Amino acid sequence: MDVDHHTLVGFAKSWGLFYLVAMAIGVLIYALWPSNRKRFDRAKKSIFDKDDRPGD
């Protein structure tokens, strides 16, 4: 099987785009999934749990 440069570039462009769109949709679904709400709220508030001042 002889694959030239243009065929390889075309394959990479089309499937690479599909891969990136699928990954973006997957991340969006993960971030907005209702059962992850507690985890993200806890992470949002955990910054304020240890209220250290600089130099202490």
XYZ file of N, CA, C and O in Angstrom, residues 1-42:
168
model
N 0.851 -1.173 0.000
C 0.000 0.000 0.000
C 0.897 1.236 0.000
O 1.696 1.435 0.905
N 0.741 2.054 -1.013
C 1.553 3.252 -1.165
C 0.722 4.473 -0.790
O -0.263 4.793 -1.444
N 1.112 5.143 0.294
C 0.398 6.328 0.767
C 1.264 7.550 0.502
O 2.384 7.638 0.997
N 0.730 8.468 -0.298
C 1.502 9.671 -0.566
C 1.196 10.754 0.470
O 0.319 10.608 1.326
N 1.921 11.832 0.390
C 1.834 12.905 1.384
C 0.449 13.535 1.410
O -0.104 13.803 2.485
N -0.154 13.791 0.266
C -1.449 14.458 0.202
C -2.554 13.605 0.809
O -3.457 14.124 1.469
N -2.482 12.299 0.605
C -3.474 11.402 1.197
C -3.352 11.404 2.714
O -4.350 11.467 3.431
N -2.138 11.365 3.201
C -1.895 11.368 4.637
C -2.340 12.684 5.265
O -2.956 12.694 6.334
N -2.067 13.803 4.620
C -2.473 15.109 5.139
C -3.995 15.220 5.159
O -4.575 15.704 6.128
N -4.639 14.769 4.112
C -6.107 14.792 4.071
C -6.723 13.945 5.159
O -7.697 14.349 5.805
N -6.163 12.771 5.379
C -6.642 11.891 6.450
C -6.448 12.546 7.808
O -7.348 12.553 8.652
N -5.290 13.135 8.035
C -4.994 13.764 9.321
C -5.898 14.971 9.565
O -6.355 15.182 10.686
N -6.164 15.735 8.541
C -7.023 16.906 8.705
C -8.452 16.502 9.016
O -9.077 17.063 9.916
N -8.988 15.550 8.301
C -10.385 15.186 8.510
C -10.577 14.453 9.841
O -11.468 14.788 10.617
N -9.773 13.461 10.133
C -9.950 12.718 11.375
C -9.423 13.492 12.579
O -9.927 13.322 13.695
N -8.448 14.350 12.380
C -7.979 15.197 13.475
C -9.058 16.170 13.920
O -9.260 16.401 15.112
N -9.776 16.742 12.964
C -10.884 17.630 13.287
C -11.979 16.872 14.033
O -12.505 17.348 15.038
N -12.317 15.686 13.563
C -13.324 14.867 14.240
C -12.885 14.548 15.668
O -13.672 14.638 16.603
N -11.619 14.208 15.849
C -11.087 13.885 17.166
C -11.188 15.076 18.109
O -11.622 14.949 19.260
N -10.789 16.267 17.643
C -10.844 17.451 18.493
C -12.269 17.847 18.849
O -12.554 18.233 19.988
N -13.186 17.740 17.911
C -14.589 18.051 18.193
C -15.155 17.045 19.190
O -15.858 17.420 20.134
N -14.837 15.774 19.021
C -15.323 14.747 19.955
C -14.761 14.969 21.356
O -15.480 14.822 22.357
N -13.495 15.333 21.451
C -12.898 15.603 22.763
C -13.542 16.826 23.415
O -13.796 16.826 24.618
N -13.809 17.880 22.647
C -14.441 19.077 23.190
C -15.845 18.762 23.705
O -16.247 19.223 24.781
N -16.589 17.963 22.963
C -17.932 17.569 23.403
C -17.842 16.724 24.669
O -18.631 16.901 25.602
N -16.864 15.823 24.730
C -16.682 14.995 25.921
C -16.351 15.819 27.156
O -16.898 15.584 28.240
N -15.482 16.801 27.014
C -15.125 17.669 28.147
C -16.330 18.499 28.579
O -16.581 18.673 29.777
N -17.085 18.997 27.633
C -18.271 19.783 27.948
C -19.310 18.944 28.691
O -19.891 19.393 29.689
N -19.526 17.731 28.233
C -20.471 16.840 28.915
C -19.987 16.528 30.329
O -20.763 16.559 31.286
N -18.704 16.260 30.498
C -18.153 15.978 31.821
C -18.320 17.178 32.753
O -18.688 17.025 33.915
N -18.052 18.378 32.242
C -18.136 19.570 33.078
C -19.568 19.905 33.470
O -19.801 20.440 34.555
N -20.520 19.588 32.630
C -21.912 19.937 32.909
C -22.741 18.775 33.450
O -23.945 18.937 33.668
N -22.131 17.626 33.674
C -22.868 16.461 34.177
C -23.364 16.751 35.595
O -22.595 17.203 36.443
N -24.637 16.529 35.865
C -25.195 16.907 37.172
C -24.503 16.263 38.380
O -24.389 16.896 39.425
N -24.027 15.051 38.267
C -23.409 14.406 39.428
C -22.031 14.974 39.753
O -21.504 14.720 40.837
N -21.443 15.748 38.858
C -20.141 16.372 39.119
C -20.267 17.732 39.792
O -19.269 18.348 40.135
N -21.497 18.194 40.009
C -21.707 19.519 40.580
C -21.076 19.647 41.963
O -20.410 20.639 42.270
N -21.240 18.642 42.829
C -20.667 18.707 44.179
C -19.146 18.803 44.117
O -18.534 19.566 44.870
N -18.541 18.034 43.249
C -17.080 18.040 43.115
C -16.574 19.422 42.693
O -15.618 19.945 43.255
N -17.238 20.038 41.722
C -16.795 21.343 41.248
C -17.086 22.440 42.269
O -16.305 23.373 42.418
N -18.212 22.339 42.983
C -18.493 23.314 44.032
C -17.477 23.209 45.163
O -17.032 24.218 45.705
N -17.103 21.989 45.526
C -16.094 21.792 46.569
C -14.738 22.350 46.123
O -14.037 22.992 46.897
